[in-house]
GROMACS .gro file of C-alpha atoms in nm:
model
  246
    1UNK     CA    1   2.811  -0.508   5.045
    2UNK     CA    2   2.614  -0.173   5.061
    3UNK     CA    3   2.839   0.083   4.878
    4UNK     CA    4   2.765   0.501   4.982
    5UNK     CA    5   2.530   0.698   4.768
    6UNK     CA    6   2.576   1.029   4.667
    7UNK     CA    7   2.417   1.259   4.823
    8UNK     CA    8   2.354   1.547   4.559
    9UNK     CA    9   2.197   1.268   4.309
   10UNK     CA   10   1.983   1.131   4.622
   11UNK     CA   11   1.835   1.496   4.591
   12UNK     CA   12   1.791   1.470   4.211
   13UNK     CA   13   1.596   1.141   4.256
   14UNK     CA   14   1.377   1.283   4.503
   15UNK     CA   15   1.288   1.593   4.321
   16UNK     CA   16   1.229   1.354   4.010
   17UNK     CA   17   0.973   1.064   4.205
   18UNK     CA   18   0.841   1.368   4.397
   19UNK     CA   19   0.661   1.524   4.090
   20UNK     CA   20   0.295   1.492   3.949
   21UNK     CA   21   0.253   1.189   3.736
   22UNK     CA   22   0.063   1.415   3.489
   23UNK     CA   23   0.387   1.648   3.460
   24UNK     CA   24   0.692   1.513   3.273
   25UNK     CA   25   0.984   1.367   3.447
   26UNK     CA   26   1.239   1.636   3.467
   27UNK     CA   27   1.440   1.811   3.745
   28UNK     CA   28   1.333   2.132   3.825
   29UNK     CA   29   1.728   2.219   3.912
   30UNK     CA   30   1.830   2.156   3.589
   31UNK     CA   31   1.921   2.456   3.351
   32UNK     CA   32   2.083   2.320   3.065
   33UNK     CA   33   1.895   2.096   2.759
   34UNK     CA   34   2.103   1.853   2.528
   35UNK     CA   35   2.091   1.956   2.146
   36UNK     CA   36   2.200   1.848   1.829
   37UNK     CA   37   2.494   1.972   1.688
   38UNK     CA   38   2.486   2.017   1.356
   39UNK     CA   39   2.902   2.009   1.330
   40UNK     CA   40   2.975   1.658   1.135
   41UNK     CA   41   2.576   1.618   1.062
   42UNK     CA   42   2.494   1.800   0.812
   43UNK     CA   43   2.263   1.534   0.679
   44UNK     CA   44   2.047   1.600   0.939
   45UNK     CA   45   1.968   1.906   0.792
   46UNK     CA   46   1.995   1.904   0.421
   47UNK     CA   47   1.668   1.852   0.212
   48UNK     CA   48   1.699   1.680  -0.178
   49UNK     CA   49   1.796   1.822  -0.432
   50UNK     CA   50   1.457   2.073  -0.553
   51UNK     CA   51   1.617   1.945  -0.913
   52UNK     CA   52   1.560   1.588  -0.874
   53UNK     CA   53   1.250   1.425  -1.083
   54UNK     CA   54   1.130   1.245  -0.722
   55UNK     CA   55   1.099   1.603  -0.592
   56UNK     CA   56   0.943   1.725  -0.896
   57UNK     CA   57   0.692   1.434  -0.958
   58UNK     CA   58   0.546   1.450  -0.640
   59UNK     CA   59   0.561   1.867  -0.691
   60UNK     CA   60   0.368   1.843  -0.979
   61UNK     CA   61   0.160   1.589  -0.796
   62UNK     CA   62   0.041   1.811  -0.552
   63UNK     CA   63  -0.041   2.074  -0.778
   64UNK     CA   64  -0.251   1.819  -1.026
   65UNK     CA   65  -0.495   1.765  -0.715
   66UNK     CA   66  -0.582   2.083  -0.570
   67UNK     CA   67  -0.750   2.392  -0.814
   68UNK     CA   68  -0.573   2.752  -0.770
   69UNK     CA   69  -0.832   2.885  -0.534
   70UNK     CA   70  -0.682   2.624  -0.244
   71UNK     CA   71  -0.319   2.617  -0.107
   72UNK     CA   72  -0.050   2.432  -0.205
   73UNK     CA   73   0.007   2.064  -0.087
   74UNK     CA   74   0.293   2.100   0.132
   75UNK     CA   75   0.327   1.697   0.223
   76UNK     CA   76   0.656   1.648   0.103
   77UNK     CA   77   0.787   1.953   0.338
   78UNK     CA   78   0.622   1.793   0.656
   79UNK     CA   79   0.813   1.478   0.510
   80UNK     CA   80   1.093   1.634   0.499
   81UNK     CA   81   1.115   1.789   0.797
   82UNK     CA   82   1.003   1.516   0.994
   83UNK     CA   83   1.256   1.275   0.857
   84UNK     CA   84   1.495   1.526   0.998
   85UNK     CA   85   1.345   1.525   1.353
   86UNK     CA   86   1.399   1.134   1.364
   87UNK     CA   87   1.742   1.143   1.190
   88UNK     CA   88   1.831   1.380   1.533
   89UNK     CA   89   1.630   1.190   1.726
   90UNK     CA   90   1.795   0.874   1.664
   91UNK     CA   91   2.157   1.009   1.647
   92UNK     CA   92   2.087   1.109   2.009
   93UNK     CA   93   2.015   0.782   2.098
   94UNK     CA   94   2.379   0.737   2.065
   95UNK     CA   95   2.534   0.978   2.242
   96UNK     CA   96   2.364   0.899   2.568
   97UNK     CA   97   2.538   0.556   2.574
   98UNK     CA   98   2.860   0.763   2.447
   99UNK     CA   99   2.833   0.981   2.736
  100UNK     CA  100   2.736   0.682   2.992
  101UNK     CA  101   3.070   0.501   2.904
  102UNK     CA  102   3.280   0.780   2.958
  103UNK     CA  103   3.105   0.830   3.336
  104UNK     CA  104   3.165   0.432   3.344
  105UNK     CA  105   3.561   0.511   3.207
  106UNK     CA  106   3.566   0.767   3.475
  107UNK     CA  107   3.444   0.575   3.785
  108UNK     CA  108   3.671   0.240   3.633
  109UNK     CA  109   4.001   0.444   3.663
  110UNK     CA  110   3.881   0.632   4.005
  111UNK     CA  111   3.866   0.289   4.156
  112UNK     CA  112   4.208   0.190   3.987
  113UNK     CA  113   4.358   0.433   4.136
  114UNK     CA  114   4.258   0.329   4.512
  115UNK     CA  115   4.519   0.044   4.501
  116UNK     CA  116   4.757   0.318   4.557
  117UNK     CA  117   4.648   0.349   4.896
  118UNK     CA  118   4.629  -0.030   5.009
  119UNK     CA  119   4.965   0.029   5.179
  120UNK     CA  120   4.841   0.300   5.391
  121UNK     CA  121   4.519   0.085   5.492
  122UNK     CA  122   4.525  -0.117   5.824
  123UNK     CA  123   4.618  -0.492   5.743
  124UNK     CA  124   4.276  -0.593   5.926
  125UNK     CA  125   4.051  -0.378   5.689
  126UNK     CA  126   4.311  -0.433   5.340
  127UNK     CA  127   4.063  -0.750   5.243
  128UNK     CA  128   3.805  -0.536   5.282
  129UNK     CA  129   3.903  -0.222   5.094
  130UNK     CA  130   4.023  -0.460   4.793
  131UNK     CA  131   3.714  -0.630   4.765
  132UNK     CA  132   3.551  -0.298   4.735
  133UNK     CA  133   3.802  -0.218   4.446
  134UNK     CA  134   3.715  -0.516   4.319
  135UNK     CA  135   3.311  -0.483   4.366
  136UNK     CA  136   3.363  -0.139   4.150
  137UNK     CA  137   3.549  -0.238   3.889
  138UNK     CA  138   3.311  -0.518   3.836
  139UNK     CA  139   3.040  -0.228   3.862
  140UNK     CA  140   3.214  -0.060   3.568
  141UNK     CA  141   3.216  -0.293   3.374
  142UNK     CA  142   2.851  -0.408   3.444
  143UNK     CA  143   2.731  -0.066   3.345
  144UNK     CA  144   2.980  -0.043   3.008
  145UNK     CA  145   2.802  -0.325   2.892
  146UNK     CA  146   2.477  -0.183   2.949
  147UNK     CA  147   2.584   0.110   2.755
  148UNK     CA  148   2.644  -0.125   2.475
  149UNK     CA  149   2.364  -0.300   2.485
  150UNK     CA  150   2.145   0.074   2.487
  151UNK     CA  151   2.444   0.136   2.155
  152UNK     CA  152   2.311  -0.181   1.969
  153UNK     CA  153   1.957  -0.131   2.086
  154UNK     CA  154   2.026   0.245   1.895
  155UNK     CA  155   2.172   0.121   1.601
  156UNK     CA  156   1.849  -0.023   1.448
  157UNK     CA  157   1.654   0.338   1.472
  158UNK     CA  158   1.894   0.523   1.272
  159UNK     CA  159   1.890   0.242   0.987
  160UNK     CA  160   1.525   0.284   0.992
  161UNK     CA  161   1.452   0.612   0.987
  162UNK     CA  162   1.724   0.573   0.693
  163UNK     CA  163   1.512   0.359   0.486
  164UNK     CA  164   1.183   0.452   0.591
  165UNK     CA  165   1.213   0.849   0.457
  166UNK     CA  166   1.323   0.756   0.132
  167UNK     CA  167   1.087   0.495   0.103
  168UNK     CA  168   0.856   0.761   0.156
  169UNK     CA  169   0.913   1.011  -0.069
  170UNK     CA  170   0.913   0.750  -0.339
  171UNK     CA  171   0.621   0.624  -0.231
  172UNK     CA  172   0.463   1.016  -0.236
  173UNK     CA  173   0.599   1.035  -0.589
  174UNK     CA  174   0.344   0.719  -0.698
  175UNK     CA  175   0.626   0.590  -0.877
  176UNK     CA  176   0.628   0.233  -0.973
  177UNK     CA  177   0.811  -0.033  -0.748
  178UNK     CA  178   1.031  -0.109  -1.058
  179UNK     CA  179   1.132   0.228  -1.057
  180UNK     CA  180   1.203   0.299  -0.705
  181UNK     CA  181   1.423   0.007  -0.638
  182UNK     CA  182   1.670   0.169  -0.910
  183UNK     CA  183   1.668   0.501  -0.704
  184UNK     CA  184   1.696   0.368  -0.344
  185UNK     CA  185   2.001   0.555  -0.216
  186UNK     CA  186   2.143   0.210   0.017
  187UNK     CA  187   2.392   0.206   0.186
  188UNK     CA  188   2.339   0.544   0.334
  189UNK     CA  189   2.662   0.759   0.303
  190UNK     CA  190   2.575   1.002   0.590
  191UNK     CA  191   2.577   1.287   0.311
  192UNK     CA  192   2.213   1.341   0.223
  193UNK     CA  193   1.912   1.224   0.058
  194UNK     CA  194   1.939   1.058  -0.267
  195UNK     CA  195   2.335   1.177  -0.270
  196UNK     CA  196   2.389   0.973  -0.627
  197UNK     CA  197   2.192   1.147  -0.825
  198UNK     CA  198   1.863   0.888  -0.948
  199UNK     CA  199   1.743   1.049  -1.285
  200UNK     CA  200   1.987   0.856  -1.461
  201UNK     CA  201   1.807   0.562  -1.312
  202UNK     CA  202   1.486   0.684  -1.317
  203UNK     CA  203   1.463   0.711  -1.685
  204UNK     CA  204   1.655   0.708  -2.003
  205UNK     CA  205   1.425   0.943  -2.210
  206UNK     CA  206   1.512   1.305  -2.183
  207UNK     CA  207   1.223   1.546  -2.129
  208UNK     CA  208   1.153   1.517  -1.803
  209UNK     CA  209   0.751   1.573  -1.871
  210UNK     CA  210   0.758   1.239  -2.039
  211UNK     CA  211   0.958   1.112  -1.727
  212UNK     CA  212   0.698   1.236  -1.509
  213UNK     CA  213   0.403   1.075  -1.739
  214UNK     CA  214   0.580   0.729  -1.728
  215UNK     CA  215   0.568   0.741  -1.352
  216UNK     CA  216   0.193   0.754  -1.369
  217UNK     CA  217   0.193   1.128  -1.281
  218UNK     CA  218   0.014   1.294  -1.599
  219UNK     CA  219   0.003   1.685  -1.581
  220UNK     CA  220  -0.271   1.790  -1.836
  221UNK     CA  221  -0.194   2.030  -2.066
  222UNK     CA  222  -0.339   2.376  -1.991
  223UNK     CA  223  -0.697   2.431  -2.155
  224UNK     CA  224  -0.674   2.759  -2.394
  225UNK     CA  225  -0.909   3.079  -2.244
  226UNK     CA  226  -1.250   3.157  -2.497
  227UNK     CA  227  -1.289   3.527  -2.488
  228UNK     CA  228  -1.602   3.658  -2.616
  229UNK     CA  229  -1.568   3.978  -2.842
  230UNK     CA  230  -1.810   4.140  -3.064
  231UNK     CA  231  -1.767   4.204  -3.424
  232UNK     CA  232  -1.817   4.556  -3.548
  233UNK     CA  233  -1.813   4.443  -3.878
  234UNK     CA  234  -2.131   4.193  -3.829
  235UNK     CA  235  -2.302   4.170  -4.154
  236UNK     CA  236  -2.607   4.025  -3.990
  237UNK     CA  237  -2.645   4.238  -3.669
  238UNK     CA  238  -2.439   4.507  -3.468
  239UNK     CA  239  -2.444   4.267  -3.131
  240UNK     CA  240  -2.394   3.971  -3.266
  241UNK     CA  241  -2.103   3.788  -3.040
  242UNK     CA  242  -1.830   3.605  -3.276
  243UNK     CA  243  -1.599   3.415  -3.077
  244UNK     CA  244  -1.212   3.422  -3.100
  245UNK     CA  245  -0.970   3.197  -2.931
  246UNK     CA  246  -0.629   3.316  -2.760
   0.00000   0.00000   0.00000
């Protein structure tokens, strides 16, 4: 049974297979872009704590590599950030099978309500008209399922992304793995990063440099400046350099 089309998405389609392969897929009609909202995901946007010792280690780290002439490693930002774009990435995901059910919800209880006018159909075209009741509703429920299926097929980004960015920044940090299985923030609480707070379980001893050295990260201590002066005093010569360190 051939059911109608709709006309206005007909027009969509044709603008859509009607474009360049080399330009992306989008309508040229369209005026409106979906976004995140960061209402109820604030997660999404919150970095760790700049206090923690993972933050600091692989702060320190960055600075231990590069001399004062270059910039600043900046890794752990770009980390950062782009743990963000696949937190929002993968929590849309979800609400395109959200909003598909609710057009499926919509369509299910516009054919329900067609049984109201069986009555007023012609008894040689009511088998008819029910079976196309019938045909929709199974339609409906055809496409809810597919929006669950696309909801489970979701489900497994955002628990990756979840492990995979603080996997990262401990692995940044060059901690050991004994370490950074006593740190790993699991279950995720949708809160932020490292919500319980891991330098208890990072390490029991107290200054944090010594933290940072038992993690394999060893910050050299700074070498003292030689200054050369010249003694006016010299009992040898008038030029003769004496050092003196500061």
């Amino acid at each position: 049974m051939a059911l109608p089309v709709n006309k206005p998405l007909m027009e969509l389609a044709k603008n859509i297979w009607q474009t360049l392969a080399t330009i992306p897929l989008t309508c040229k009609r369209a005026d409106k872009k979906y976004y995140i909202s960061s209402k109820g995901m604030d997660f999404l946007f919150s970095y760790p704590a700049p206090n923690l010792l993972v933050v600091d280690t692989i702060s320190e780290q960055g600075r231990q590599h590069h001399s004062r002439s270059t910039p600043y490693d900046k890794e752990w930002k770009w980390l950062a950030l782009f743990g963000c774009k696949a937190y929002s990435s993968d929590a849309f995901q979800f609400l395109i099978p959200i909003y598909a059910a609710l057009m499926v919800k919509y369509d299910y209880i516009n054919y329900s309500k067609l049984s109201d006018f069986i009555e007023h159909i012609p008894e040689d075209k009511r088998e008819q008209f029910k079976e196309i009741i019938v045909e929709g509703h199974l339609l409906a429920r055809t496409a809810l399922q597919a929006s669950l299926n696309a909801a489970d097929m979701a489900e497994c980004s955002p628990a990756t992304a979840i492990v995979m960015c603080p996997a990262s920044w401990l692995h940044l940090s060059s901690s050991p793995r004994e370490v950074q299985s006593t740190v790993e923030d699991l279950p995720f609480n949708c809160q932020k990063l490292f919500a319980v707070k891991p330098n208890k379980s990072l390490h029991t001893l107290k200054a944090s440099r010594a933290t940072l050295r038992s993690l394999v990260i060893f910050t050299p201590a700074q070498r003292k400046k030689t200054e050369i002066l010249f003694d006016p005093v010299c009992k040898i010569c008038s030029i003769c350099p004496t050092t003196e360190t500061i």
